[in-house]
Amino acid sequence: YQLNYISLCLCIYRLNFLMIVHFAVLVTLYSFAVYFLYESINSSEGKSHPDLQSNFCSFQPYSVALGEAVEERRLLDSVTWPETPLIPVNFTLKQTSDPAHSTFTILPGGGEWRVGDHLKVIIQVKDFEGHPKTSGGDFIVARLHNPKLGAGVAGQVLDHVNGSYSAVFPLLWNGSAEVQVTLVHSSEAVTVLRRLSTEQPDRIHFKSLFRSGSESETTTCNICLRPNNQPICNYTDLRTGEPWFCFKPKNLNCHTRINHSKGGYKENLRKNEKELFQSHVNLKVSIQAVGSTSVLVLPKKEGNNEKKDSIVTPGPFGYYYQQVWQALGGTPVRQFSSPSAITECLKGKVIHLYGDSTIRQWFDHLREALPDLKEFDLHSSKQSGPFMTLDYPNNIMVTYRCHGPPIRFGDVPTSQLRYIANELDDVVGGSNTVVVIGIWSHFSTFPIDIYIRRLQTIRRAVIGLLDRAPGTLVIIRTANLKQLTLYETLTNSDWYSLQRDKVLRAIFKGISVHLVDAWEMVLAHHLPHNLHPQPPIIKNMINVVLSYICPK
Ligand SMILES: *[C@@H]1O[C@H](CO)[C@@H](O)[C@H](O)[C@H]1NC(C)=O
Ligand SMILES: *[C@@H]1O[C@H](CO)[C@@H](O)[C@H](O)[C@H]1NC(C)=O
Ligand SMILES: *[C@@H]1O[C@H](CO)[C@@H](O)[C@H](O)[C@H]1NC(C)=O
Ligand SMILES: *[C@@H]1O[C@H](CO)[C@@H](O)[C@H](O)[C@H]1NC(C)=O
Ligand SMILES: *[C@@H]1O[C@H](CO)[C@@H](O)[C@H](O)[C@H]1NC(C)=O
């Protein structure tokens, strides 16, 4: 049906009909596309979420090229999560997933374990009454580690959609390897998180101060404002089409907006739902083993050193050994252990960092690691920047700029609200230029199509940059796991991050950019999950970045 519209559309175009007709058909086409998109989401999730109606934050892909709208559909399919249980209003925890009753079991291998083999673990999720679950959708992560060796690797978890899961790990080091399995969220908790995405995309809101002369007023802003008959100011970016709105101040016009900041958070859980998000109960809690939690891995058999390496794809990107991150395939990770080694690598380069606070951490790390890299005081706010550091003798410049709204920073002047795509359009580029992008955590509360849309505009700009200046190096930081409380979960759960992470990898697949796999680097490490990973992890990330800039 839609295809007919497309061909009709193309046909009319070829016949050189009135542009107005073309436009009208396009608009109709989009309305249908959007309608079908949401209809199909509603109908596929409708069973578990009978209350999924208030799509007031549905996205208007009016300026998205047709190819991208189709891609969006594909991306949405690629992050489909198994159906999760319906939770009645008066539900109790009894029949929900309980990590304390759940178990994992290491499957017997061929008698002995050797480096290069794979270890498989079966996880059975049970409820608080000890009954095995019969549906999937629990969010489980797994790692294999050896604290003495400073070794760790992320496992690949597969949902069998019947209450059982498996996790697979490559065996990468000689010695003991211990399995750790963690239930991040029960499938019932995922039901709630999903519902919040559609029903309460505005649970975090933003505000702006408007001022002119002695008059000032603060109003609420967001990607989507609940319609309430109040006039709005439309700050949709004309170049990227990124939407942004504020309620119009009563006595001031829309041009008088001075700054932007996080407004607040509205928790609106239903009765009992909080119980699904309890630390030490069902929020990021370890699952115990039946039998042994570890295996002894022997070195590879003599004369069996090559080829046997049947690392499953998609396997992990890397692993820690002696606290040092090693790549599995791709660019080998070098160790830049002294300021002079880093300076040598960055000599003559401009490094632009764009994104959220997890990218700002990299800026801070470089500034602290290099005594000759001096901050030039731009009098910016500590949180949002922009920042610039310079090393004159070595001709190094490192800059940081935060991404455009939605951004939950404290105080960003309106003049400094910039979209990464637009910034990239202003970069000359070339072999002395490195662009680093990290954008994920401020999008968790919104429907995923908003994130997809953002990445598509960034990708368009990256492709443009690489076309006009092919020597430019583009590095992208993925999302990572973090510490979760109830508040952190509802606003920024790892489950939201995982969806976004999958989308990010898919969108930049096939584009000549380098990834820093922050997800695995945090999951595989022994330090606790943290939105802002601790220095040993950051140091490893920076080594990956520098290895891309200065490969062996
Ligand atoms: C929940 O409410 C339904 C309908 O009001 C009732 O039939 C059911 O027994 C209640 N369940 C519990 C666990 O209270
Ligand atoms: C669940 O599915 C897996 C994979 O299909 C299967 O091996 C396992 O036996 C199933 N478990 C149950 C309890 O049905
Ligand atoms: C493997 O580890 C054992 C001790 O755990 C050690 O004796 C042996 O030399 C190691 N082999 C290799 C090849 O590293
Ligand atoms: C906001 O502005 C954009 C760009 O001018 C326009 O396409 C869009 O329809 C406007 N949205 C609303 C709700 O007015
Ligand atoms: C916005 O700007 C005003 C005036 O410069 C300042 O007082 C205020 O702290 C800023 N931040 C917010 C969140 O209003």
XYZ file of C-alpha atoms and ligand atoms in Angstrom:
622
model
C 0.000 0.000 0.000
C 2.753 2.409 1.007
C 4.856 1.334 -1.938
C 2.014 2.269 -4.240
C 2.107 5.700 -2.743
C 5.821 5.941 -3.341
C 5.548 4.941 -6.981
C 2.538 7.195 -7.418
C 4.603 9.931 -5.951
C 7.583 9.329 -8.196
C 5.292 9.048 -11.203
C 3.669 12.360 -10.530
C 7.081 13.877 -10.087
C 8.273 12.556 -13.436
C 5.197 13.882 -15.138
C 6.162 17.243 -13.795
C 2.847 17.822 -12.168
C 2.255 20.844 -10.031
C 4.662 20.956 -7.108
C 1.683 21.412 -4.853
C 0.334 18.038 -5.829
C 3.729 16.521 -5.157
C 3.824 18.136 -1.776
C 0.319 17.090 -0.877
C 1.030 13.489 -1.768
C 4.242 13.552 0.209
C 2.454 14.894 3.233
C -0.187 12.204 2.863
C 2.519 9.615 2.488
C 4.201 10.769 5.641
C 0.981 10.853 7.559
C 0.387 7.281 6.512
C 3.946 6.292 7.308
C 3.740 7.842 10.745
C 0.303 6.369 11.276
C 1.460 2.881 10.328
C 4.608 3.226 12.370
C 2.724 4.030 15.520
C -0.120 1.725 14.752
C 2.283 -1.168 14.398
C 4.144 -0.240 17.558
C 0.836 0.051 19.336
C -0.420 -3.225 18.030
C 2.813 -5.094 18.690
C 2.973 -3.805 22.227
C -0.709 -3.287 22.619
C -1.300 -6.604 24.257
C 1.040 -5.917 27.124
C 0.255 -2.231 27.308
C -3.458 -1.657 26.873
C -2.886 1.875 28.080
C -0.457 2.930 25.402
C -2.248 5.885 23.929
C -0.843 9.225 24.818
C 1.651 9.494 22.029
C 1.793 13.237 22.311
C 5.517 13.012 21.753
C 5.196 11.198 18.454
C 7.729 12.503 16.089
C 7.116 14.444 12.956
C 9.602 13.149 10.408
C 8.642 15.986 8.097
C 12.111 16.857 6.954
C 13.657 13.430 7.163
C 14.553 12.030 3.796
C 12.403 9.085 2.841
C 15.334 6.678 3.144
C 15.813 7.681 6.738
C 12.174 7.148 7.604
C 12.450 3.631 6.216
C 15.698 3.129 8.093
C 14.026 4.286 11.273
C 11.476 1.540 10.872
C 14.281 -0.997 10.461
C 16.129 0.357 13.485
C 13.000 0.152 15.592
C 12.688 -3.482 14.584
C 16.312 -4.115 15.481
C 15.851 -2.996 19.070
C 12.671 -4.954 19.595
C 12.664 -6.356 23.094
C 10.723 -9.553 23.817
C 7.219 -9.075 25.072
C 7.198 -8.426 28.808
C 4.448 -9.368 31.279
C 1.406 -7.267 31.814
C 1.325 -5.935 35.340
C -2.102 -5.400 36.854
C -2.717 -2.315 38.951
C -2.746 -4.274 42.196
C 0.078 -6.663 41.323
C 2.446 -8.033 43.954
C 6.095 -8.976 43.574
C 5.284 -12.681 44.036
C 5.156 -13.588 40.388
C 7.871 -11.224 39.209
C 11.491 -12.125 38.501
C 13.591 -12.606 41.631
C 17.374 -12.744 41.303
C 17.640 -14.512 44.679
C 15.632 -17.497 43.412
C 17.130 -17.428 39.923
C 20.214 -19.485 39.107
C 22.891 -19.985 36.519
C 24.796 -23.123 35.627
C 28.058 -23.498 33.754
C 27.532 -26.037 30.980
C 30.100 -28.795 30.988
C 32.609 -28.323 28.195
C 34.629 -31.057 26.587
C 36.168 -32.002 29.946
C 38.813 -29.316 30.042
C 38.819 -25.623 29.218
C 41.469 -24.062 27.050
C 42.241 -20.553 25.947
C 40.371 -20.017 22.676
C 37.360 -22.110 23.732
C 34.011 -20.685 24.694
C 32.218 -21.010 27.973
C 28.450 -21.261 27.989
C 26.182 -20.634 30.916
C 22.443 -21.295 31.227
C 20.447 -18.894 33.371
C 17.040 -19.812 34.742
C 14.987 -16.927 36.021
C 12.465 -17.659 38.765
C 9.887 -15.584 40.592
C 9.740 -14.693 44.287
C 7.843 -17.912 44.974
C 10.595 -19.930 43.309
C 8.620 -20.874 40.193
C 10.540 -20.764 36.915
C 9.479 -17.890 34.687
C 8.033 -18.938 31.366
C 8.447 -15.717 29.431
C 11.484 -13.620 28.571
C 12.341 -9.948 28.604
C 14.431 -9.807 31.772
C 17.465 -7.585 31.385
C 20.529 -9.632 32.310
C 24.230 -8.866 31.903
C 27.154 -11.196 32.431
C 30.903 -11.022 32.727
C 33.770 -13.448 33.112
C 36.647 -12.273 35.255
C 39.719 -12.983 37.311
C 40.455 -10.257 39.859
C 44.023 -11.453 40.512
C 44.910 -11.216 36.856
C 42.987 -7.970 36.407
C 41.135 -9.772 33.645
C 37.524 -9.418 32.531
C 35.331 -9.803 29.486
C 31.666 -9.126 28.784
C 29.379 -12.052 27.983
C 26.827 -12.181 25.195
C 23.420 -12.864 26.717
C 20.698 -14.517 24.675
C 17.026 -14.510 25.704
C 15.278 -17.816 24.919
C 11.934 -16.131 25.649
C 10.863 -18.966 27.927
C 12.395 -17.870 31.223
C 15.820 -19.236 30.370
C 18.775 -17.300 29.015
C 22.242 -18.236 27.950
C 25.484 -16.332 28.207
C 28.578 -17.064 26.141
C 32.124 -15.962 26.913
C 35.332 -16.408 24.976
C 38.111 -17.860 27.144
C 40.985 -15.446 26.712
C 43.410 -16.037 29.556
C 45.228 -18.875 31.209
C 44.068 -19.413 34.780
C 40.832 -19.251 36.669
C 37.792 -17.493 35.190
C 34.757 -16.690 37.288
C 31.280 -16.066 35.933
C 29.166 -13.215 37.238
C 25.537 -12.874 36.161
C 23.440 -9.851 37.098
C 19.742 -9.202 36.793
C 19.587 -5.516 35.954
C 15.791 -5.394 35.669
C 13.001 -7.912 35.881
C 10.877 -8.212 32.771
C 8.062 -6.601 34.797
C 10.292 -3.609 35.457
C 10.952 -3.385 31.729
C 7.178 -3.236 31.204
C 7.124 -0.119 33.374
C 10.139 1.460 31.662
C 8.542 0.902 28.278
C 5.312 2.453 29.377
C 7.076 5.518 30.759
C 8.765 6.090 27.397
C 5.472 6.574 25.640
C 3.285 7.937 28.404
C 5.727 10.237 30.159
C 8.421 11.387 27.765
C 8.226 14.691 29.634
C 8.951 13.243 33.095
C 12.149 15.258 32.947
C 11.393 18.802 31.950
C 13.565 21.781 31.181
C 13.230 25.485 31.658
C 14.424 28.688 30.133
C 14.778 32.164 31.477
C 13.390 34.903 29.237
C 14.507 38.449 29.904
C 14.266 41.847 28.347
C 14.982 45.049 30.223
C 13.613 44.659 33.706
C 11.089 42.049 32.706
C 11.934 38.379 33.152
C 10.067 35.119 33.220
C 10.881 31.429 33.326
C 8.880 28.854 31.394
C 8.937 25.113 30.796
C 10.609 23.686 27.731
C 10.888 20.244 26.143
C 11.011 18.269 22.941
C 7.306 17.719 23.378
C 5.073 19.951 25.444
C 1.734 18.620 26.578
C -0.864 20.619 24.682
C -2.631 22.977 27.080
C -3.809 25.856 24.889
C -0.937 28.052 26.020
C 1.022 29.673 23.202
C 4.412 28.105 22.520
C 7.731 29.271 21.188
C 9.078 26.995 18.481
C 12.875 26.674 18.568
C 13.037 23.872 16.041
C 16.464 24.049 14.446
C 16.111 25.053 10.829
C 19.254 23.274 9.667
C 18.787 19.901 11.332
C 15.051 20.002 11.973
C 15.667 19.078 15.623
C 12.535 20.103 17.554
C 12.537 22.183 20.719
C 9.736 24.145 22.334
C 9.098 26.393 25.315
C 5.851 27.815 26.570
C 5.766 31.433 25.567
C 6.274 33.886 28.404
C 3.218 36.054 29.042
C 4.808 39.429 28.477
C 7.950 38.683 26.535
C 8.490 37.456 23.056
C 10.216 34.253 22.020
C 13.473 36.004 21.086
C 14.204 36.947 24.670
C 15.221 33.452 25.790
C 18.480 33.783 27.753
C 19.369 30.371 29.051
C 18.453 26.736 29.314
C 18.597 24.334 32.210
C 17.176 21.152 33.582
C 13.815 21.955 35.138
C 12.830 18.977 37.202
C 11.503 15.484 37.367
C 8.031 14.196 37.950
C 7.702 10.677 39.262
C 4.406 9.211 38.326
C 4.528 5.516 39.099
C 1.469 3.478 39.740
C 0.734 1.760 42.989
C 3.391 -0.872 43.882
C 5.502 -0.210 40.811
C 8.321 1.135 42.942
C 8.803 -2.355 44.328
C 10.133 -3.436 40.970
C 13.121 -1.151 41.378
C 14.709 -2.047 44.718
C 18.448 -2.189 45.165
C 19.541 -5.481 46.766
C 16.178 -7.001 45.820
C 15.554 -6.845 42.092
C 17.590 -3.954 40.740
C 21.059 -4.883 39.520
C 21.416 -7.915 41.763
C 23.699 -10.915 41.228
C 22.259 -14.288 40.379
C 23.805 -17.263 42.197
C 25.289 -20.338 40.594
C 24.176 -23.909 40.891
C 27.528 -25.675 41.214
C 30.749 -23.927 40.456
C 30.965 -20.259 39.482
C 34.369 -20.619 37.882
C 36.462 -22.795 35.605
C 40.194 -23.318 35.264
C 41.368 -22.378 31.809
C 44.507 -24.093 30.522
C 46.845 -22.657 27.912
C 46.215 -23.559 24.299
C 47.465 -26.973 23.324
C 50.974 -26.960 21.838
C 50.935 -26.622 18.073
C 47.344 -25.499 18.227
C 48.064 -21.831 18.379
C 46.582 -20.512 15.175
C 43.264 -20.939 13.488
C 41.425 -22.699 16.296
C 40.367 -19.238 17.392
C 36.719 -19.601 16.535
C 35.625 -16.414 18.303
C 31.888 -16.273 17.733
C 30.579 -13.204 16.016
C 29.351 -10.903 17.261
C 31.787 -11.538 20.055
C 33.142 -8.952 22.436
C 35.209 -6.042 21.100
C 37.892 -6.503 23.716
C 38.788 -7.555 27.249
C 40.926 -6.562 30.198
C 44.130 -8.324 31.048
C 46.302 -6.985 33.884
C 43.887 -4.018 34.062
C 44.717 -3.104 30.481
C 42.108 -3.093 27.735
C 43.018 -5.236 24.729
C 41.206 -5.150 21.423
C 39.917 -8.382 19.916
C 40.445 -7.593 16.271
C 40.503 -4.040 14.937
C 43.126 -1.498 15.931
C 45.482 -2.894 18.624
C 45.446 -0.797 21.791
C 48.744 0.896 22.590
C 49.684 2.142 26.045
C 50.371 5.858 26.265
C 51.709 5.875 29.768
C 53.581 9.181 29.932
C 52.554 12.746 29.134
C 55.312 12.885 26.532
C 53.938 9.813 24.745
C 50.499 11.422 24.573
C 51.936 14.770 23.466
C 53.997 13.061 20.786
C 50.804 11.464 19.468
C 48.751 14.671 19.534
C 51.431 16.992 18.158
C 49.981 19.337 15.534
C 46.423 18.074 16.043
C 43.085 19.650 16.788
C 40.770 17.431 18.813
C 37.123 18.458 19.022
C 35.066 16.656 21.643
C 31.291 16.944 21.374
C 28.676 15.462 23.629
C 27.512 14.903 27.164
C 29.372 14.761 30.471
C 30.854 11.365 29.631
C 32.779 13.056 26.815
C 33.644 15.981 29.058
C 35.370 13.405 31.275
C 37.766 12.666 28.406
C 38.473 16.353 27.991
C 39.208 16.619 31.715
C 41.422 13.549 31.600
C 43.550 14.924 28.758
C 43.855 18.291 30.442
C 44.982 16.671 33.666
C 47.304 14.172 31.982
C 49.176 16.810 29.976
C 50.769 19.580 32.049
C 51.568 21.539 28.889
C 47.952 21.538 27.752
C 46.694 24.792 29.311
C 43.090 25.736 29.631
C 42.160 28.984 27.963
C 39.493 30.519 30.181
C 36.359 31.088 28.132
C 34.410 31.939 31.317
C 32.058 29.069 30.649
C 29.926 27.231 33.152
C 31.789 24.262 34.665
C 29.188 21.840 33.473
C 28.359 22.814 29.934
C 31.468 24.515 28.595
C 32.523 25.247 25.908
C 36.126 24.600 26.894
C 39.402 24.970 25.091
C 42.900 23.844 26.014
C 46.056 24.730 24.118
C 49.619 23.511 24.003
C 51.377 26.248 21.973
C 54.836 24.667 21.580
C 53.327 21.448 20.269
C 50.463 23.094 18.411
C 47.761 21.019 20.084
C 44.233 22.228 20.628
C 41.548 20.267 22.462
C 38.002 21.628 22.686
C 34.805 20.447 24.330
C 31.263 21.480 23.545
C 28.048 19.968 24.878
C 25.389 18.641 22.519
C 22.153 20.463 21.849
C 18.923 19.942 23.795
C 17.664 17.801 25.343
C 20.493 18.365 27.784
C 20.049 18.200 31.555
C 22.823 20.609 32.393
C 22.413 23.339 34.942
C 22.834 26.508 32.991
C 23.531 26.766 29.300
C 23.295 30.189 27.668
C 20.944 30.011 24.685
C 23.760 31.232 22.477
C 25.726 28.106 23.349
C 22.994 25.595 22.553
C 24.469 23.945 19.487
C 23.624 20.770 17.665
C 26.588 18.500 16.928
C 25.575 18.173 13.270
C 25.724 21.941 12.795
C 29.063 22.149 14.560
C 30.484 19.444 12.311
C 29.340 21.404 9.269
C 31.651 24.189 10.458
C 34.720 21.973 10.870
C 37.270 22.215 8.078
C 38.709 18.795 8.894
C 41.732 17.047 7.479
C 44.427 14.739 8.722
C 45.266 16.998 11.669
C 41.664 16.952 12.893
C 40.085 14.483 15.272
C 36.376 14.628 16.031
C 35.087 12.737 19.068
C 31.369 12.324 19.679
C 29.494 10.936 22.676
C 25.757 11.494 22.896
C 23.368 9.134 24.662
C 22.461 9.655 28.286
C 20.215 12.702 27.966
C 17.875 10.920 25.567
C 16.712 8.131 27.873
C 13.386 9.627 28.811
C 12.235 10.159 25.232
C 10.832 7.758 22.652
C 13.727 6.211 20.794
C 12.820 7.750 17.446
C 14.026 11.077 18.806
C 17.464 9.593 19.389
C 17.423 7.872 15.999
C 16.608 11.170 14.389
C 19.451 12.925 16.235
C 21.994 10.332 15.184
C 20.803 10.494 11.594
C 21.474 14.218 11.443
C 24.896 13.690 13.032
C 25.681 10.918 10.594
C 24.730 13.131 7.661
C 27.189 15.734 8.953
C 29.902 13.116 9.578
C 29.552 11.798 6.042
C 29.773 15.362 4.721
C 32.888 16.007 6.788
C 34.565 12.789 5.667
C 33.673 13.580 2.048
C 35.188 17.028 2.042
C 38.136 16.193 4.304
C 38.767 12.439 4.077
C 41.760 12.567 6.420
C 39.551 13.538 9.370
C 39.380 10.966 12.135
C 35.941 10.466 13.682
C 35.648 8.564 16.958
C 32.369 7.711 18.643
C 31.908 6.760 22.263
C 29.111 4.310 22.985
C 26.835 4.319 26.032
C 27.799 2.604 29.271
C 26.212 0.970 32.285
C 25.738 3.036 35.394
C 24.842 2.829 39.033
C 21.075 2.560 39.388
C 18.764 3.939 42.032
C 15.018 4.291 41.544
C 15.431 7.821 40.236
C 18.393 6.953 38.040
C 16.462 4.020 36.658
C 13.361 5.928 35.712
C 15.361 8.700 34.070
C 18.393 6.901 32.714
C 18.198 3.137 33.133
C 20.774 0.890 31.516
C 17.841 -0.625 29.674
C 17.223 2.697 27.927
C 20.952 3.025 27.290
C 21.133 -0.438 25.777
C 18.431 0.382 23.243
C 20.210 3.583 22.322
C 23.535 1.827 22.151
C 22.186 -0.704 19.652
C 20.776 2.083 17.519
C 24.042 4.011 17.617
C 26.058 1.016 16.461
C 23.572 0.285 13.694
C 23.446 3.855 12.433
C 27.213 4.216 12.156
C 27.774 0.742 10.755
C 29.596 0.914 7.448
C 30.631 4.539 8.009
C 34.317 5.141 8.425
C 34.214 6.010 12.121
C 35.897 4.328 15.101
C 33.997 3.171 18.152
C 35.130 3.227 21.744
C 33.092 0.474 23.315
C 32.357 2.099 26.640
C 29.584 -0.436 27.268
C 31.956 -3.388 27.327
C 34.760 -1.447 28.966
C 32.528 -0.721 31.959
C 30.810 -4.109 32.016
C 34.057 -6.084 31.838
C 35.809 -4.051 34.534
C 35.743 -4.902 38.239
C 34.927 -1.326 39.276
C 31.238 -0.607 39.876
C 29.092 0.586 37.000
C 29.090 4.346 36.907
C 27.685 6.966 34.558
C 31.096 8.561 34.847
C 33.459 5.595 34.892
C 36.340 5.792 37.354
C 39.842 6.917 36.289
C 41.319 3.452 35.560
C 38.563 2.886 32.995
C 38.858 6.380 31.537
C 42.597 5.870 31.168
C 41.935 2.725 29.151
C 39.361 4.543 27.019
C 41.831 7.328 26.299
C 44.406 4.735 25.267
C 41.883 3.369 22.774
C 41.242 6.890 21.459
C 44.972 7.610 21.159
C 45.531 4.266 19.439
C 43.068 5.306 16.742
C 44.865 8.636 16.359
C 48.349 7.093 16.441
C 48.147 3.435 15.460
C 51.318 1.380 15.712
C -6.567 -7.416 41.888
O -7.784 -6.833 41.530
C -8.639 -7.751 40.869
C -9.851 -6.977 40.380
O -10.154 -5.929 41.227
C -9.016 -8.870 41.830
O -9.868 -9.787 41.180
C -7.751 -9.566 42.263
O -8.042 -10.548 43.233
C -6.776 -8.567 42.856
N -5.527 -9.249 43.064
C -4.831 -9.078 44.181
C -3.523 -9.819 44.245
O -5.176 -8.353 45.084
C 13.847 -22.660 26.548
O 14.356 -22.494 25.249
C 15.639 -23.068 25.059
C 16.101 -22.685 23.664
O 15.120 -22.942 22.736
C 15.564 -24.561 25.274
O 16.840 -25.128 25.090
C 15.078 -24.829 26.680
O 14.901 -26.212 26.875
C 13.755 -24.135 26.926
N 13.425 -24.239 28.307
C 12.225 -24.590 28.719
C 12.021 -24.682 30.188
O 11.332 -24.819 27.942
C 49.261 -20.868 33.105
O 49.057 -20.623 34.461
C 49.758 -21.465 35.332
C 49.410 -21.095 36.746
O 48.064 -20.778 36.857
C 51.233 -21.318 35.112
O 51.925 -22.258 35.918
C 51.576 -21.568 33.661
O 52.929 -21.299 33.431
C 50.715 -20.699 32.767
N 50.977 -21.052 31.383
C 51.157 -20.137 30.448
C 51.414 -20.667 29.068
O 51.110 -18.938 30.663
C 8.111 24.490 14.419
O 8.940 25.023 13.416
C 9.276 24.120 12.391
C 10.306 24.769 11.510
O 9.911 26.024 11.137
C 8.020 23.730 11.656
O 8.296 22.867 10.619
C 7.077 23.059 12.654
O 5.884 22.720 12.040
C 6.811 23.972 13.827
N 6.081 23.193 14.823
C 5.045 23.696 15.484
C 4.375 22.778 16.448
O 4.672 24.826 15.323
C 20.007 32.030 33.704
O 20.494 33.340 33.576
C 20.232 34.164 34.695
C 20.670 35.543 34.353
O 21.945 35.552 33.810
C 20.897 33.622 35.922
O 20.625 34.400 37.027
C 20.392 32.218 36.158
O 21.057 31.644 37.253
C 20.603 31.394 34.934
N 20.125 30.073 35.128
C 18.869 29.722 35.284
C 18.656 28.244 35.462
O 17.949 30.479 35.234
